[in-house]
Short mmCIF file of C-alpha atoms in Angstrom, two decimals:
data_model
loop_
_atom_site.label_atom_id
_atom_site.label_comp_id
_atom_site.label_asym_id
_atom_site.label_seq_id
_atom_site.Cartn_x
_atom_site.Cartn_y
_atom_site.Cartn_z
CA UNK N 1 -155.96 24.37 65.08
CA UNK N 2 -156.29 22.51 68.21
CA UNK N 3 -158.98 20.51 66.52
CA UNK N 4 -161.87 19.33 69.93
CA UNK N 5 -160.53 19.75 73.28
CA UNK N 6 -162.53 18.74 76.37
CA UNK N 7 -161.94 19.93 80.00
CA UNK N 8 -161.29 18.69 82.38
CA UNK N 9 -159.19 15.54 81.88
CA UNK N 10 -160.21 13.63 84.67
CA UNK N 11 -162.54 14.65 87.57
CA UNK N 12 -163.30 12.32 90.60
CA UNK N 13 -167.16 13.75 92.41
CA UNK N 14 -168.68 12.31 94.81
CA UNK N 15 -172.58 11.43 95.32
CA UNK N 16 -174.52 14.25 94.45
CA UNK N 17 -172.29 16.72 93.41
CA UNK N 18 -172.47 18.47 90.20
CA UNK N 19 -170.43 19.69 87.51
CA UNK N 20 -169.76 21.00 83.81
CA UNK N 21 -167.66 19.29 81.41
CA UNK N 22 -166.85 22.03 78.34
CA UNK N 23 -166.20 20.71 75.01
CA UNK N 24 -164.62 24.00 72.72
CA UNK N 25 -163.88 23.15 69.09
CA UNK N 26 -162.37 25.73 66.70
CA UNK N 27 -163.38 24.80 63.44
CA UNK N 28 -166.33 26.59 63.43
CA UNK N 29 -168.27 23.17 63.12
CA UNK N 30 -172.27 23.39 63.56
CA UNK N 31 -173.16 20.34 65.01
CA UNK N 32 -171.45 18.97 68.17
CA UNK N 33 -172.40 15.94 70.19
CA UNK N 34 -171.75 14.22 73.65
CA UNK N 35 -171.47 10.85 74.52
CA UNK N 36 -170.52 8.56 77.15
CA UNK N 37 -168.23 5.28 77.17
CA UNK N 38 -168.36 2.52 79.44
CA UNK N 39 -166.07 -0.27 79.86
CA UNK N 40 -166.09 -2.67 77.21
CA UNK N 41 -169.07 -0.84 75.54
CA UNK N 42 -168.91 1.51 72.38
CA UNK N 43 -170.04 4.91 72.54
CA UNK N 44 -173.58 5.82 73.50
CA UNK N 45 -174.96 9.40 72.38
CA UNK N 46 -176.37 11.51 75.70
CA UNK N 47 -177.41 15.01 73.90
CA UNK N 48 -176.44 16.91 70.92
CA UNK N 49 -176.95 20.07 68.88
CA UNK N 50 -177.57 21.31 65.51
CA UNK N 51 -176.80 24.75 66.08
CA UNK N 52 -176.32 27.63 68.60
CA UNK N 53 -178.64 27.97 71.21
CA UNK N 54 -180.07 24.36 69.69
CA UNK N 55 -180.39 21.37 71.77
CA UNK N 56 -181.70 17.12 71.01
CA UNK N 57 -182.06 13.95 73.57
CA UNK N 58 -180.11 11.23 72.62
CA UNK N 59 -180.10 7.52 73.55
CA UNK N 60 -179.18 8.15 77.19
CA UNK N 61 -180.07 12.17 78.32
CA UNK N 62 -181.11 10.94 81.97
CA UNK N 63 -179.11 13.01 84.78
CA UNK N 64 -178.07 15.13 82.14
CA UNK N 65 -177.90 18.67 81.08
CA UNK N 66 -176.22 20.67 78.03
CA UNK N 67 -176.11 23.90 76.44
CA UNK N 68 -175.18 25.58 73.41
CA UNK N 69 -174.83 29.48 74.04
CA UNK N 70 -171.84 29.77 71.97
CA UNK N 71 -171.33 27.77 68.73
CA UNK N 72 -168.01 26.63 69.40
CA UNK N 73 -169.15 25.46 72.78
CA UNK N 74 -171.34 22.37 74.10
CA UNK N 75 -170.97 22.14 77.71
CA UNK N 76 -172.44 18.70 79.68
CA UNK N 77 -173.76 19.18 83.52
CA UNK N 78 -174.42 16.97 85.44
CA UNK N 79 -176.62 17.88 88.40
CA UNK N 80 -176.45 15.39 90.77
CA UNK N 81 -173.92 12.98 90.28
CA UNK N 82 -174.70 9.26 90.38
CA UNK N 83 -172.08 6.12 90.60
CA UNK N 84 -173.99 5.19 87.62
CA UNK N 85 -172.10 8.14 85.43
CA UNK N 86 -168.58 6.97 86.14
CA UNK N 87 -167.46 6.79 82.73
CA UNK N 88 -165.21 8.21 79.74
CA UNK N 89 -166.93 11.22 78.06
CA UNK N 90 -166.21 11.93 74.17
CA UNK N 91 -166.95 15.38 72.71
CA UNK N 92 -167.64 15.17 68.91
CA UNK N 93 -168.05 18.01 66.17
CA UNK N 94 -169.30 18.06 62.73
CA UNK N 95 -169.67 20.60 59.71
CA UNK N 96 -172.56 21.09 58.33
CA UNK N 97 -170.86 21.64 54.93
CA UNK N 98 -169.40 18.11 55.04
CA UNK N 99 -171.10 15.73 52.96
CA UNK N 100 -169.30 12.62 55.19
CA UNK N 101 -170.48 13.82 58.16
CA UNK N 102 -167.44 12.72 59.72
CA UNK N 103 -167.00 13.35 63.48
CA UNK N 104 -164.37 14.78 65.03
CA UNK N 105 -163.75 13.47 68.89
CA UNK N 106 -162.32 15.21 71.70
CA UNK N 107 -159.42 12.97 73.73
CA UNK N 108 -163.01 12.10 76.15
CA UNK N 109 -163.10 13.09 80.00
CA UNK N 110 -163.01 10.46 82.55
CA UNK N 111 -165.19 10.84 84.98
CA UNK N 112 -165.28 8.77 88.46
CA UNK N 113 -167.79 8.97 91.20
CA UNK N 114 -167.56 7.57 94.17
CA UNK O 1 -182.12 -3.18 70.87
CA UNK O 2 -178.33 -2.99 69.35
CA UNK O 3 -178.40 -1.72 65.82
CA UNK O 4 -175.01 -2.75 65.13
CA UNK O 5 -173.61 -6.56 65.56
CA UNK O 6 -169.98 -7.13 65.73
CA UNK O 7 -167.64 -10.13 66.89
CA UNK O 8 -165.81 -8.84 69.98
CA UNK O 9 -162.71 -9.46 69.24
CA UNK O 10 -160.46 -10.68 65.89
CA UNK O 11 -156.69 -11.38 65.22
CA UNK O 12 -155.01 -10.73 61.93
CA UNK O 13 -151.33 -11.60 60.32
CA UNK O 14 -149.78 -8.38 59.62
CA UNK O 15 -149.62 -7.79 56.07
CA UNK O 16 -152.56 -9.67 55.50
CA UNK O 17 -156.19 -8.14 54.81
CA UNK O 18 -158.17 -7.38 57.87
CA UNK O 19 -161.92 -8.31 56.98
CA UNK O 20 -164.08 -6.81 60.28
CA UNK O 21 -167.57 -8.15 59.94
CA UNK O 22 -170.75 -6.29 61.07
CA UNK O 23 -174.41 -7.32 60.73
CA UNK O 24 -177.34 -4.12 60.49
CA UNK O 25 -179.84 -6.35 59.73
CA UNK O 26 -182.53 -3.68 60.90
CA UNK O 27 -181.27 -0.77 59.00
CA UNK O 28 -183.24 1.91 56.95
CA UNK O 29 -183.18 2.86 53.53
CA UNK O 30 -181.87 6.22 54.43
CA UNK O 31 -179.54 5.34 57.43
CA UNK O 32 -175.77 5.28 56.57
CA UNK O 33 -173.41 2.55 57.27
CA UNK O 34 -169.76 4.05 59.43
CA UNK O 35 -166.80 2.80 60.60
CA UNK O 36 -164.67 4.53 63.31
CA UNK O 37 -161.59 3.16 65.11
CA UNK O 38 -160.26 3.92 68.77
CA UNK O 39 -156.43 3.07 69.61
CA UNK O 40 -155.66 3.06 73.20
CA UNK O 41 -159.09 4.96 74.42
CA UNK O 42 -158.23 7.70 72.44
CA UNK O 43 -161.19 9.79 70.83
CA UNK O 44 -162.60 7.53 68.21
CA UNK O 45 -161.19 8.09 64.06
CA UNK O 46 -163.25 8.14 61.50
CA UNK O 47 -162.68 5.23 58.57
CA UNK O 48 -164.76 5.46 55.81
CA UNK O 49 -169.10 5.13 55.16
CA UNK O 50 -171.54 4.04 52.59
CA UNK O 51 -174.98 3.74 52.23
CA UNK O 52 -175.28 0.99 49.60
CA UNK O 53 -172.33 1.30 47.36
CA UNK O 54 -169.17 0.26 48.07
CA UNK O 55 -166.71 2.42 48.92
CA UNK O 56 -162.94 2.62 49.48
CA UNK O 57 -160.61 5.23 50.50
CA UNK O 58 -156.62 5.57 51.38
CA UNK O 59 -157.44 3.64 54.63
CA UNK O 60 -159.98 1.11 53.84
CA UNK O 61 -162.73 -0.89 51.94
CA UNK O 62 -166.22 -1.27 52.95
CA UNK O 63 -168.59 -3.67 51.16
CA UNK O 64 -172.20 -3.22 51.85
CA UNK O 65 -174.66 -6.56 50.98
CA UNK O 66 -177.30 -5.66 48.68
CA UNK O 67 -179.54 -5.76 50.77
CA UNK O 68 -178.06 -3.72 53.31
CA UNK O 69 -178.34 -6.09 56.16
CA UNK O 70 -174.54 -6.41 56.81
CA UNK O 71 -170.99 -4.99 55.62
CA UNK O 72 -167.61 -5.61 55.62
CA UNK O 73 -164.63 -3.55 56.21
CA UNK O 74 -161.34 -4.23 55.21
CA UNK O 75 -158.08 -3.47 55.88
CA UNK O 76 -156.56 -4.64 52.67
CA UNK O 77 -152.69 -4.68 54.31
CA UNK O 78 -152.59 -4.76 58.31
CA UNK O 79 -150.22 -3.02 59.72
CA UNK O 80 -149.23 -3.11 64.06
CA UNK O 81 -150.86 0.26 64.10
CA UNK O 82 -153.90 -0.84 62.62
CA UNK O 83 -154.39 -2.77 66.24
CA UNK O 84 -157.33 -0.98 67.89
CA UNK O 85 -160.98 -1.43 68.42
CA UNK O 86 -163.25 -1.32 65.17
CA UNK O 87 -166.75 0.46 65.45
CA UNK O 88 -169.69 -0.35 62.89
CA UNK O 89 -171.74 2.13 63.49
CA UNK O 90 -175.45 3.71 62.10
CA UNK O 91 -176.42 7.15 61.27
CA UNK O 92 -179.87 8.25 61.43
CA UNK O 93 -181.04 11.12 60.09
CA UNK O 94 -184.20 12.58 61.93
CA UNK O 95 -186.86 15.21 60.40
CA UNK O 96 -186.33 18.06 62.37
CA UNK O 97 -183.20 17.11 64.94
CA UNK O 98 -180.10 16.17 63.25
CA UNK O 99 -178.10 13.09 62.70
CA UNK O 100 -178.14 10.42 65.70
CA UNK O 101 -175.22 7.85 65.48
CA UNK O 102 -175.51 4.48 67.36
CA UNK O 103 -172.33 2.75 68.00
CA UNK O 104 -172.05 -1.20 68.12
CA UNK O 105 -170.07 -2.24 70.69
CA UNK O 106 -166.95 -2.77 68.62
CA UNK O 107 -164.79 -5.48 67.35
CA UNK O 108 -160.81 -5.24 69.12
CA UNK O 109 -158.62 -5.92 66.18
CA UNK O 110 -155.41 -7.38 67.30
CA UNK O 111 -152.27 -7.74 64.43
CA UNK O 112 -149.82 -10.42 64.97
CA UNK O 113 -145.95 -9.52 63.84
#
């Protein structure tokens, strides 16, 4: 299983253009969340969703977009990119059936924009 | 406002117990008490969590105040790799939504040889 994998890597945009970030995660979890990380800051939660075709806010949805058409996808737009969203982005996935809750994190995309 | 406090940085012998202190003070009756970790800006690990009992696993210990206001983890025998940024962290569970998780801004555990 390759577990959460996030794509692209890295990504450099300037002002105002957009773009998708995909998270994919193969074990067929339910819920799946994004987040952002800035430097020196812990992680702060953008959107998220319970299910396919599902979608919440989080602390920070501004300038953001997601959807969930497929359950082992989450994909994260961004419209119209801001210097303000240059940051690390973590993809996170969690099964229902787990009583923990425990989150399992992409290796983030780092985002820069100039 | 934060709803996880944590000192920004510690240092521990290795071989001794790591004890990573985090203050909730505003925390629910229904919101659960996690610890991740994140080595080198990797995607963050998960540790252990509680609600008001203590728990412990292979990895760790966490201690949880009676009254809920503030917990301890601990790393009962630091190891080099155990260096890494520590994460207190809350999980709220809404009505209709999900779970939300709010990360404190983290405490960077350095282990001295």
């Amino acid at each position: 299983n390759a577990g959460v994998t996030q794509t692209p890597k890295f990504r450099v945009l300037k002002t105002g253009q957009s773009m998708t970030l995909l998270c994919a995660q193969d074990m067929n979890h339910e819920y799946m969340y994004w987040y952002r990380q800035d430097p020196g800051m812990g992680l702060r939660l953008i959107h998220y969703s319970v299910g396919e075709g599902t979608t919440a806010k989080g602390e920070v949805p501004d300038g953001y977009n997601v959807s969930r058409l497929k359950k082992q996808n989450f994909l994260l737009g961004l419209e119209s990119a801001a210097p303000s969203q240059t940051s690390v982005y973590f993809c996170a996935s969690i099964s229902a059936a787990s009583g923990s809750y425990e989150q399992y994190f992409g290796p983030g995309t780092r985002l820069t924009v100039t | 406002d934060a709803k996880t406090t944590q000192p920004p940085s510690m240092d521990c012998a290795e071989g001794r117990a790591a004890n990573l202190p985090c203050n909730h003070s505003t925390i629910s009756g229904n919101e659960y008490v996690y610890w991740y970790r994140q080595i080198h800006s990797q995607g963050p690990q998960y540790i252990i969590h509680g609600l008001k009992n203590n728990e412990t696993n292979e990895m760790a210990s966490l201690i949880i105040t009676e009254d809920r206001k503030s917990s301890t983890l601990i790393l009962p025998h630091a190891t080099l790799r155990d260096t890494a940024v520590y994460y207190c962290i809350v999980r709220t569970q809404l009505l209709n939504t999900g779970n939300q998780f709010y990360f404190g801004t983290g405490t960077s555990l350095t282990v001295i040889p």
